[in-house]
Amino acid sequence: MTTAAPDSRVPEAVHRRRWAILGVLMLSLLIVVLDNSILNVAIKTISTPAPTGLGATQSELEWAINAYTLVFAGLLFTAGLLGDRLGRKKVLLGGLFVFGAGSALAAFSDSPNQLIAFRALMGLGAAFVMPATLAVLMNVFEREEQPKAIGIWAGGVGLAIAIGPITGGVLLDHFWWGSVFLINVPIVVLALALMLWLVPDSRDPNPGRLDPVGVVLSVIGLVLLVYGIIKGGQLADFTDATVLATIGAGLAVLVAFVVFEKRSDHPSIDVTYFKNKVFSAAIGAIGLVFFALMGVTFFSVFYTQSVRGYSPLQTGLLMLPLAAAQLIFAPRARLVVDRFGNRATTTGGMLLIAAMLCAFAALEADTPIWLLEVIFFLMGTGMAHIMTPTSVVIMQALPREKAGSASALSNTFRQVGGALGIAVLGSVLSTAYRNGIESHLGLVPAGVRHTAGESIEATLGVAAKLGPRGDALVGPANDAFLHAMHVTALWGAGVAVVGAVVVALYLPGRPKEPQQGQEEEKLVPASE
C-alpha cells in the first residue's frame, strides 16, 4: 500500500483505524502501569505476617518493587532494538505473554524471595511492552497528530494510576493479597486478542546490532548501585564498608558501561543523542520527576494506612486526585506548550511538584485529609505538564525509524529515576525512622530490636505481639514516621528543584511559527 506524500507515510488502512490502535496500545500500557500502582496499595498488606501477607520487611518490599523496575530498565534498550529489528507487534505480543505468566506466578508466591523473583519476570515482559507501545504510536500517527496522541497516551498513564489503587483496595477488601497480581491475567488475554486483530507490524529498515555486553553491564551496575543504597537504609549507616563497596562497584560498572557504549559500533545507547542539550534535558527531567514521585508514593501509603488508619480501598480512593489531574491535564498540556513553550510549561510543572513535596513536610497525624487531596491533585497537575511535553520532545528528536530506541531511552530514564527514588528516598525514610524510634525500643526483646526499628509496620507488628506493654510504642512510632516522612519529602523537593533548573536552562521556549514546506523531520527546535 502506498502513501500519498513523502510527509504522509502512514498507509491509509492503518490511518483509518489509528484511534482504535491507540486504544489497544493504552490497554497494553495500562497493565504495566496498573501493576505498580496496585502494588503501592498492597505493600502494607504484604508486609503483614502470614497468613494475611508474607511478612516482608521494608527492604524486601523495596526489592519487590525494584526487582521489576531494574529488570525493566536494564532491558529496555535491548527490547527497543529487538522491536525495531524483529517487528514491534511481535515484541509486544511476546512481552504481554511473559508479563501475564509472571503475574500468575507472583500471585501464588509463598515467600518474599519468590515474590521478588516473579516480579523480576514481570519486569522482563514489561520491558518489551512499554517501548513498543510508543514506537507503534509514532508509526501509525502522522507528525502533526503525534503530540495529541502522545498526550492521550500520557493520560492513559493517569487512568492506570487512578484505577490501580482503587482496584487494589477492592481486591484486598475481598480477596487475598495475591489477587492484585492475578487481576493482570484477564487484561493480558484481552490485550493479546485485540492486538492480533488491530495492530499493524512495523520495524526499522536499518536496525542496529544487539549489544549483549552493554546490557549485562547496565543491569549489573544498576543492581549493585540500588542494592547498596537499600542496604545503607536498612542498616541506617551509609558509611558501612559493605554499603560503600557495593555503591562504589555499581558506579564503576556504570562508568565502564558508558565508556564501552561510546567506543562500540553497535551500542545499546547511542551516546551521541545526548549531545543535543534539549534531548538530554527532557530525558533528565523525566528521570528526576519520577525519582521524586516514586519515593513519595512509597511513603504516602504508610502515612495513610499506618498513621491515619485508612483501609487499602480508602487509600486507593485518596490517591484519585493525583490520577484525575493527570487524566484531565495530560491530553491538554500540548495547548499550554503551544501558548507558553516547553520551557515555561515544564519548569512550572517541576516547581509545582517541588512545592507540593514541601507541603508534605507539613502533614501531621491530625491534618485535615482534604489538604492531602489538594496536594495530590496539584502533584498530578504538575506531572501532566512535564510528561507530555518532554515525551513529545524525546520522541520527535529522532527519526521515526528509531522510535523504539527513543521510547526505550525515555522509559529507561523514567524507570531508573523511579528505582533510584524508591531506593534513595526509601533509605532516607528508613534511616530517619530508625534514628527516631531507636531510643524507644528498650522494652522490645534484644533479638528483634533491629528488625523492629526497620519500619513503622515492623514496630507496630512487634508492639502487637507484646500485648498491652506494646501500646507505649504506637505513639513514638507514629511520631518517628512523621519526622522521617518530612525529611524524605524535603529531599524529594530538592530533587524536583534541580529538575526545574535543568529544564529552565535547556528546553526550548515558545515554538516558532511553522513555515510552508518546513522540513522538521528532526524536531527539536535548537533551543539556542
Coordinates of C-alpha atoms in Angstrom, one line a residue:
M1 CA 0.0 0.0 0.0
T2 CA 1.5 3.3 -1.0
T3 CA 1.3 6.7 0.8
A4 CA 0.2 9.9 -0.6
A5 CA 3.1 12.1 0.0
P6 CA 6.7 12.0 1.5
D7 CA 5.5 13.5 4.7
S8 CA 2.4 11.2 4.9
R9 CA 4.0 7.8 5.3
V10 CA 1.2 6.0 7.2
P11 CA -0.8 3.6 4.9
E12 CA -4.5 4.6 4.5
A13 CA -5.9 1.4 6.0
V14 CA -3.8 1.9 9.2
H15 CA -4.5 5.7 9.3
R16 CA -8.3 5.0 9.4
R17 CA -8.1 2.8 12.5
R18 CA -5.3 4.7 14.2
W19 CA -7.5 5.7 17.2
A20 CA -8.6 2.1 17.8
I21 CA -5.0 1.1 17.6
L22 CA -4.2 3.8 20.2
G23 CA -6.8 2.3 22.5
V24 CA -5.2 -1.2 22.3
L25 CA -1.8 0.3 22.9
M26 CA -3.2 2.1 26.0
L27 CA -4.7 -1.2 27.3
S28 CA -1.2 -2.8 27.0
L29 CA 0.3 0.2 28.8
L30 CA -2.5 0.1 31.4
I31 CA -1.4 -3.3 32.8
V32 CA 2.2 -2.3 33.0
V33 CA 1.5 0.9 35.0
L34 CA -1.5 -0.6 36.8
D35 CA 0.7 -3.3 38.3
N36 CA 2.9 -0.8 40.2
S37 CA 0.0 1.4 41.3
I38 CA -1.9 -1.6 42.6
L39 CA 1.3 -2.8 44.4
N40 CA 1.7 0.5 46.1
V41 CA -1.6 0.0 47.9
A42 CA -0.8 -3.7 48.7
I43 CA 2.7 -3.1 50.2
K44 CA 1.3 -2.7 53.8
T45 CA -0.7 -6.0 53.4
I46 CA 2.3 -7.8 52.0
S47 CA 4.4 -6.6 55.0
T48 CA 1.8 -8.1 57.4
P49 CA 2.9 -11.6 58.8
A50 CA 1.3 -14.7 57.3
P51 CA -1.4 -15.8 56.7
T52 CA -2.6 -12.2 55.8
G53 CA 0.6 -11.3 54.0
L54 CA 4.1 -12.5 53.5
G55 CA 5.8 -10.7 56.5
A56 CA 8.0 -8.8 54.1
T57 CA 10.5 -6.3 55.6
Q58 CA 10.8 -2.8 54.3
S59 CA 14.0 -3.7 52.3
E60 CA 12.2 -6.8 50.9
L61 CA 9.3 -4.5 49.9
E62 CA 11.7 -2.2 48.1
W63 CA 13.2 -5.1 46.3
A64 CA 9.7 -6.4 45.3
I65 CA 9.2 -3.0 43.6
N66 CA 12.7 -2.6 42.3
A67 CA 13.3 -6.2 41.0
Y68 CA 10.6 -5.3 38.5
T69 CA 11.9 -1.9 37.8
L70 CA 15.6 -2.8 37.4
V71 CA 15.0 -5.7 35.0
F72 CA 12.5 -3.4 33.2
A73 CA 15.0 -0.6 33.0
G74 CA 18.0 -2.8 32.3
L75 CA 16.4 -4.5 29.3
L76 CA 14.5 -1.6 27.8
F77 CA 17.3 -0.7 25.3
T78 CA 17.6 -4.2 24.1
A79 CA 13.8 -4.5 23.9
G80 CA 13.6 -1.3 21.9
L81 CA 16.3 -2.6 19.5
L82 CA 14.6 -6.0 19.2
G83 CA 11.3 -4.3 18.4
D84 CA 13.0 -2.2 15.7
R85 CA 14.7 -5.3 14.3
L86 CA 12.0 -8.1 14.6
G87 CA 8.9 -6.0 14.5
R88 CA 7.1 -4.1 17.2
K89 CA 3.9 -6.2 17.1
K90 CA 5.8 -9.5 17.7
V91 CA 7.7 -8.0 20.6
L92 CA 4.5 -6.6 22.1
L93 CA 2.8 -9.9 21.9
G94 CA 5.8 -11.8 23.5
G95 CA 6.2 -9.2 26.2
L96 CA 2.5 -9.3 27.2
F97 CA 2.6 -13.1 27.4
V98 CA 5.6 -13.1 29.7
F99 CA 4.1 -10.4 31.8
G100 CA 0.9 -12.4 32.2
A101 CA 2.7 -15.6 33.1
G102 CA 4.8 -13.7 35.7
S103 CA 1.7 -12.1 37.2
A104 CA 0.1 -15.5 37.7
L105 CA 3.2 -16.9 39.4
A106 CA 3.6 -13.8 41.6
A107 CA 0.0 -14.2 42.8
F108 CA 0.8 -17.5 44.4
S109 CA 4.2 -16.7 45.9
D110 CA 5.0 -18.4 49.2
S111 CA 7.7 -16.1 50.4
P112 CA 9.1 -12.5 49.8
N113 CA 12.0 -14.0 47.8
Q114 CA 9.6 -15.8 45.5
L115 CA 7.6 -12.6 45.0
I116 CA 10.8 -10.7 44.2
A117 CA 11.8 -13.4 41.6
F118 CA 8.4 -13.4 39.9
R119 CA 8.3 -9.6 39.9
A120 CA 11.6 -9.7 38.0
L121 CA 10.0 -12.0 35.4
M122 CA 7.1 -9.5 35.1
G123 CA 9.7 -6.8 34.6
L124 CA 11.2 -8.8 31.7
G125 CA 7.8 -8.9 30.0
A126 CA 7.1 -5.2 30.7
A127 CA 10.4 -4.2 29.2
F128 CA 9.2 -5.4 25.8
V129 CA 5.7 -3.9 26.1
M130 CA 6.4 -0.3 27.1
P131 CA 8.8 0.9 24.4
A132 CA 6.8 -0.9 21.7
T133 CA 3.6 0.9 22.5
L134 CA 5.1 4.3 22.0
A135 CA 7.1 3.1 18.9
V136 CA 3.9 1.8 17.3
L137 CA 2.1 5.0 18.1
M138 CA 4.8 7.0 16.3
N139 CA 4.3 4.8 13.2
V140 CA 0.5 5.0 13.0
F141 CA 0.1 8.7 13.5
E142 CA 1.3 11.5 11.2
R143 CA 3.7 14.1 12.7
E144 CA 1.1 16.8 13.2
E145 CA -1.1 14.4 15.2
Q146 CA 1.7 12.9 17.3
P147 CA 1.6 15.4 20.2
K148 CA -2.2 14.9 20.6
A149 CA -1.7 11.1 20.5
I150 CA 1.2 11.2 23.0
G151 CA -0.9 13.4 25.3
I152 CA -3.7 10.9 25.3
W153 CA -1.1 8.1 25.8
A154 CA 0.2 10.0 28.8
G155 CA -3.3 10.5 30.0
G156 CA -3.6 6.7 29.9
V157 CA -0.9 6.5 32.5
G158 CA -3.0 8.8 34.7
L159 CA -6.0 6.5 34.1
A160 CA -3.9 3.4 35.2
I161 CA -2.7 5.3 38.3
A162 CA -6.4 6.0 39.1
I163 CA -7.7 2.5 38.5
G164 CA -4.8 0.8 40.2
P165 CA -5.1 1.8 43.9
I166 CA -8.9 1.5 43.8
T167 CA -8.8 -1.9 42.1
G168 CA -6.2 -3.0 44.6
G169 CA -8.2 -1.7 47.5
V170 CA -11.4 -3.5 46.3
L171 CA -9.4 -6.8 45.8
L172 CA -7.7 -6.6 49.2
D173 CA -11.0 -6.0 50.9
H174 CA -12.5 -9.2 49.4
F175 CA -9.6 -11.5 48.4
W176 CA -6.0 -12.4 49.5
W177 CA -3.1 -10.2 48.6
G178 CA -2.1 -12.3 45.5
S179 CA -5.3 -11.1 43.7
V180 CA -3.6 -7.8 43.0
F181 CA -1.3 -9.7 40.6
L182 CA -3.9 -12.3 39.3
I183 CA -6.1 -9.4 38.0
N184 CA -3.5 -8.8 35.3
V185 CA -4.1 -12.1 33.6
P186 CA -7.6 -11.5 32.0
I187 CA -6.4 -8.0 30.9
V188 CA -3.4 -9.6 29.2
V189 CA -5.7 -12.1 27.4
L190 CA -7.9 -9.3 26.1
A191 CA -5.0 -7.1 25.0
L192 CA -3.4 -10.0 23.2
A193 CA -6.7 -10.8 21.3
L194 CA -7.2 -7.1 20.3
M195 CA -3.6 -6.7 19.3
L196 CA -3.6 -9.7 16.9
W197 CA -6.7 -8.2 15.3
L198 CA -5.9 -4.5 15.0
V199 CA -2.3 -3.5 15.4
P200 CA 0.0 -3.4 12.3
D201 CA 3.6 -4.5 12.5
S202 CA 6.5 -2.1 11.8
R203 CA 10.2 -2.2 12.1
D204 CA 13.4 -0.2 11.4
P205 CA 14.7 -1.0 7.9
N206 CA 18.2 -0.5 9.2
P207 CA 18.2 -1.8 12.7
G208 CA 21.2 -1.8 15.0
R209 CA 23.0 -4.9 16.1
L210 CA 22.3 -6.2 19.6
D211 CA 24.7 -5.3 22.4
P212 CA 24.8 -8.1 25.0
V213 CA 27.9 -6.7 26.8
G214 CA 26.2 -3.3 27.2
V215 CA 23.0 -4.9 28.5
V216 CA 24.9 -7.0 31.1
L217 CA 27.0 -4.0 32.2
S218 CA 23.9 -1.8 32.6
V219 CA 21.9 -4.4 34.6
I220 CA 24.9 -5.3 36.9
G221 CA 25.7 -1.6 37.5
L222 CA 22.1 -0.6 38.3
V223 CA 21.5 -3.6 40.6
L224 CA 24.8 -3.0 42.6
L225 CA 24.0 0.7 43.0
V226 CA 20.4 0.2 44.1
Y227 CA 21.3 -2.7 46.4
G228 CA 24.0 -0.6 48.1
I229 CA 21.5 2.3 48.6
I230 CA 18.8 0.0 50.0
K231 CA 21.3 -1.8 52.3
G232 CA 22.5 1.5 53.6
G233 CA 19.0 2.5 54.5
Q234 CA 18.3 -0.9 56.1
L235 CA 21.4 -0.6 58.3
A236 CA 20.9 3.2 58.8
D237 CA 24.6 3.5 58.1
F238 CA 25.9 4.6 54.7
T239 CA 29.5 4.5 56.0
D240 CA 29.4 0.7 56.4
A241 CA 32.2 -0.9 54.4
T242 CA 29.8 -3.3 52.5
V243 CA 27.5 -0.4 51.6
L244 CA 30.3 1.8 50.3
A245 CA 31.9 -1.1 48.4
T246 CA 28.6 -2.0 46.7
I247 CA 27.7 1.5 45.7
G248 CA 31.3 2.1 44.5
A249 CA 31.2 -1.1 42.4
G250 CA 27.9 -0.1 40.9
L251 CA 29.1 3.3 39.9
A252 CA 32.3 1.8 38.5
V253 CA 30.4 -0.7 36.3
L254 CA 28.1 2.1 35.1
V255 CA 31.1 4.2 34.1
A256 CA 32.5 1.2 32.3
F257 CA 29.1 0.8 30.6
V258 CA 29.2 4.4 29.3
V259 CA 32.9 4.0 28.1
F260 CA 32.0 0.8 26.3
E261 CA 28.9 2.3 24.7
K262 CA 30.9 5.3 23.5
R263 CA 33.5 3.0 21.8
S264 CA 31.1 0.4 20.4
D265 CA 30.0 0.5 16.8
H266 CA 26.6 -1.0 17.8
P267 CA 25.8 0.5 21.3
S268 CA 22.5 -0.1 23.2
I269 CA 22.6 3.6 23.9
D270 CA 23.9 5.9 21.2
V271 CA 25.5 8.4 23.5
T272 CA 25.7 10.9 20.6
Y273 CA 22.0 11.5 21.2
F274 CA 22.9 13.3 24.4
K275 CA 25.0 15.9 22.6
N276 CA 21.6 17.5 21.9
K277 CA 21.0 19.6 25.1
V278 CA 17.3 19.8 24.5
F279 CA 17.0 16.0 24.3
S280 CA 19.3 15.5 27.3
A281 CA 17.3 18.0 29.4
A282 CA 14.0 16.3 28.5
I283 CA 15.3 12.9 29.4
G284 CA 16.8 14.2 32.6
A285 CA 13.5 15.9 33.6
I286 CA 11.6 12.6 33.3
G287 CA 14.2 10.8 35.4
L288 CA 14.1 13.5 38.1
V289 CA 10.3 13.8 38.3
F290 CA 9.9 10.0 38.7
F291 CA 12.7 10.0 41.3
A292 CA 10.7 12.4 43.4
L293 CA 7.3 11.0 42.8
M294 CA 8.0 7.3 43.3
G295 CA 9.6 8.0 46.6
V296 CA 6.6 10.0 47.7
T297 CA 4.1 7.3 46.6
F298 CA 6.1 4.8 48.7
F299 CA 5.8 6.7 51.9
S300 CA 2.4 8.1 51.4
V301 CA 0.8 4.7 51.6
F302 CA 2.3 4.1 55.0
Y303 CA 1.1 7.6 56.1
T304 CA -2.5 7.0 55.0
Q305 CA -2.7 3.4 56.3
S306 CA -0.3 3.1 59.3
V307 CA -0.6 6.6 60.7
R308 CA -4.1 7.7 59.6
G309 CA -5.7 4.2 59.8
Y310 CA -7.3 4.1 56.3
S311 CA -8.0 0.8 54.6
P312 CA -6.3 -0.2 51.3
L313 CA -9.6 0.7 49.4
Q314 CA -9.8 4.1 51.2
T315 CA -6.1 4.7 50.4
G316 CA -6.8 4.0 46.7
L317 CA -9.7 6.5 46.7
L318 CA -7.5 9.1 48.4
M319 CA -5.0 8.8 45.6
L320 CA -7.7 9.5 43.0
P321 CA -6.9 13.3 42.7
L322 CA -3.3 12.5 41.7
A323 CA -4.6 10.4 38.8
A324 CA -7.6 12.5 37.9
A325 CA -5.3 15.6 37.4
Q326 CA -3.1 13.6 35.0
L327 CA -6.1 12.3 33.2
I328 CA -7.5 15.8 32.8
F329 CA -4.4 17.8 32.0
A330 CA -2.0 15.4 30.2
P331 CA -4.0 15.4 26.9
R332 CA -4.4 19.3 27.2
A333 CA -0.8 20.0 28.1
R334 CA 0.2 20.5 24.4
L335 CA -2.2 23.5 24.3
V336 CA -0.2 25.1 27.2
V337 CA 3.0 24.3 25.3
D338 CA 1.6 26.0 22.1
R339 CA 1.0 29.1 24.2
F340 CA 3.9 29.3 26.5
G341 CA 6.5 26.9 25.1
N342 CA 8.2 23.8 26.5
R343 CA 10.5 25.6 28.9
A344 CA 7.8 27.6 30.8
T345 CA 5.4 24.7 30.9
T346 CA 7.8 22.1 32.2
T347 CA 9.6 24.4 34.6
G348 CA 6.2 25.4 36.1
G349 CA 5.3 21.7 36.4
M350 CA 8.6 20.9 38.2
L351 CA 8.2 23.9 40.6
L352 CA 4.6 22.8 41.4
I353 CA 5.8 19.3 42.3
A354 CA 8.6 20.8 44.5
A355 CA 6.1 23.0 46.3
M356 CA 3.7 20.0 46.9
L357 CA 6.6 17.9 48.3
C358 CA 7.4 20.8 50.7
A359 CA 3.7 20.7 51.7
F360 CA 4.0 17.0 52.5
A361 CA 6.6 18.1 55.2
A362 CA 3.8 20.0 57.0
L363 CA 1.4 17.0 57.2
E364 CA 0.7 15.7 60.7
A365 CA -1.3 12.8 62.2
D366 CA -4.4 15.0 62.5
T367 CA -4.1 17.2 59.4
P368 CA -7.5 17.6 57.6
I369 CA -7.5 14.9 54.9
W370 CA -8.7 17.3 52.3
L371 CA -5.3 19.0 52.4
L372 CA -3.7 15.8 51.3
E373 CA -6.2 15.6 48.4
V374 CA -5.3 19.1 47.3
I375 CA -1.6 18.2 47.4
F376 CA -2.2 15.0 45.3
F377 CA -4.3 16.9 42.7
L378 CA -1.6 19.6 42.3
M379 CA 1.1 17.0 42.1
G380 CA -0.8 15.2 39.3
T381 CA -1.3 18.6 37.5
G382 CA 2.5 19.3 37.7
M383 CA 3.3 15.8 36.4
A384 CA 1.0 16.1 33.4
H385 CA 2.7 19.3 32.4
I386 CA 6.1 17.6 32.5
M387 CA 5.4 14.2 31.0
T388 CA 3.5 15.3 27.8
P389 CA 5.9 18.0 26.6
T390 CA 9.1 16.0 27.4
S391 CA 7.7 12.9 25.8
V392 CA 7.0 14.8 22.6
V393 CA 10.4 16.4 22.6
I394 CA 12.1 13.0 23.0
M395 CA 10.0 11.1 20.5
Q396 CA 10.4 13.7 17.8
A397 CA 14.1 14.2 18.4
L398 CA 15.0 11.0 16.5
P399 CA 13.8 9.8 13.1
R400 CA 10.6 7.8 13.0
E401 CA 12.6 4.6 12.2
K402 CA 14.3 4.9 15.6
A403 CA 11.1 5.2 17.5
G404 CA 11.9 2.1 19.6
S405 CA 15.2 3.5 20.7
A406 CA 13.8 6.9 21.6
S407 CA 10.9 5.3 23.5
A408 CA 13.3 2.9 25.3
L409 CA 15.5 5.8 26.3
S410 CA 12.6 7.8 27.7
N411 CA 11.2 4.8 29.6
T412 CA 14.6 3.7 30.9
F413 CA 15.3 7.1 32.5
R414 CA 11.8 7.1 33.9
Q415 CA 12.2 3.6 35.4
V416 CA 15.8 4.2 36.6
G417 CA 14.7 7.5 38.1
G418 CA 11.8 5.7 39.9
A419 CA 14.0 2.9 41.1
L420 CA 16.6 5.3 42.5
G421 CA 13.8 7.4 44.0
I422 CA 12.4 4.4 45.9
A423 CA 16.0 3.3 46.9
V424 CA 17.3 6.7 47.9
L425 CA 14.2 8.2 49.4
G426 CA 13.2 4.8 50.9
S427 CA 16.6 4.7 52.5
V428 CA 16.3 8.3 53.8
L429 CA 12.9 7.3 55.2
S430 CA 14.3 4.1 56.8
T431 CA 17.4 5.8 58.3
A432 CA 15.4 8.8 59.7
Y433 CA 12.8 6.4 61.1
R434 CA 15.3 4.2 62.8
N435 CA 17.1 7.2 64.3
G436 CA 13.7 8.5 65.7
I437 CA 12.4 5.2 67.1
E438 CA 15.7 3.6 68.4
S439 CA 15.5 5.2 71.9
H440 CA 12.0 3.8 72.4
L441 CA 12.8 0.2 71.7
G442 CA 14.2 -0.6 75.1
L443 CA 11.2 -2.7 76.1
V444 CA 11.5 -4.8 72.9
P445 CA 13.4 -8.1 73.2
A446 CA 17.0 -7.6 72.1
G447 CA 16.8 -10.3 69.4
V448 CA 14.1 -8.4 67.4
R449 CA 15.2 -4.9 68.3
H450 CA 17.0 -4.3 64.9
T451 CA 14.0 -5.7 62.9
A452 CA 11.5 -3.6 65.0
G453 CA 13.4 -0.4 64.0
E454 CA 13.3 -1.0 60.3
S455 CA 9.9 0.5 59.5
I456 CA 6.7 1.6 61.2
E457 CA 5.0 -1.6 60.2
A458 CA 7.8 -3.7 61.8
T459 CA 7.5 -1.6 65.0
L460 CA 3.7 -1.9 65.1
G461 CA 3.9 -5.6 64.4
V462 CA 6.3 -6.2 67.3
A463 CA 4.1 -3.9 69.5
A464 CA 1.0 -6.0 68.8
K465 CA 2.9 -9.2 69.9
L466 CA 3.8 -7.5 73.2
G467 CA 0.2 -7.0 74.2
P468 CA -0.7 -4.1 76.5
R469 CA 3.0 -3.3 77.0
G470 CA 3.4 -2.7 73.3
D471 CA 0.8 0.2 73.3
A472 CA 3.5 2.5 74.5
L473 CA 5.3 2.1 71.2
V474 CA 2.4 3.2 69.0
G475 CA 2.7 7.0 69.7
P476 CA 6.5 7.1 69.3
A477 CA 6.3 5.0 66.1
N478 CA 3.8 7.5 64.6
D479 CA 6.0 10.5 65.6
A480 CA 9.2 8.9 64.3
F481 CA 7.5 8.1 61.0
L482 CA 6.1 11.6 60.5
H483 CA 9.5 13.1 61.2
A484 CA 11.1 10.6 58.7
M485 CA 8.4 11.5 56.1
H486 CA 9.0 15.2 56.5
V487 CA 12.8 14.7 56.0
T488 CA 12.2 12.5 52.9
A489 CA 9.7 14.9 51.3
L490 CA 12.2 17.8 51.6
W491 CA 14.8 15.6 49.9
G492 CA 12.3 14.9 47.1
A493 CA 11.6 18.6 46.8
G494 CA 15.3 19.4 46.4
V495 CA 15.5 16.9 43.5
A496 CA 12.4 18.5 41.9
V497 CA 14.1 21.9 42.1
V498 CA 17.2 20.6 40.4
G499 CA 14.9 19.3 37.6
A500 CA 13.3 22.7 37.3
V501 CA 16.7 24.3 36.9
V502 CA 17.7 21.8 34.2
V503 CA 14.6 22.3 32.1
A504 CA 14.6 26.1 32.6
L505 CA 18.2 26.3 31.2
Y506 CA 17.9 23.8 28.3
L507 CA 14.4 23.3 27.0
P508 CA 13.2 25.5 24.1
G509 CA 10.9 28.4 24.7
R510 CA 7.8 29.2 22.6
P511 CA 7.8 27.3 19.3
K512 CA 8.3 29.5 16.2
E513 CA 5.5 29.8 13.7
P514 CA 5.9 26.8 11.2
Q515 CA 6.7 27.8 7.7
Q516 CA 5.4 26.4 4.5
G517 CA 7.4 23.4 3.2
Q518 CA 9.3 23.2 6.6
E519 CA 11.5 20.1 6.9
E520 CA 11.0 19.3 10.5
E521 CA 11.9 15.7 10.3
K522 CA 14.4 16.1 13.1
L523 CA 12.2 18.0 15.5
V524 CA 13.9 19.8 18.2
P525 CA 14.0 23.5 17.6
A526 CA 17.5 24.2 18.7
S527 CA 17.0 26.0 22.0
E528 CA 19.8 28.3 21.5

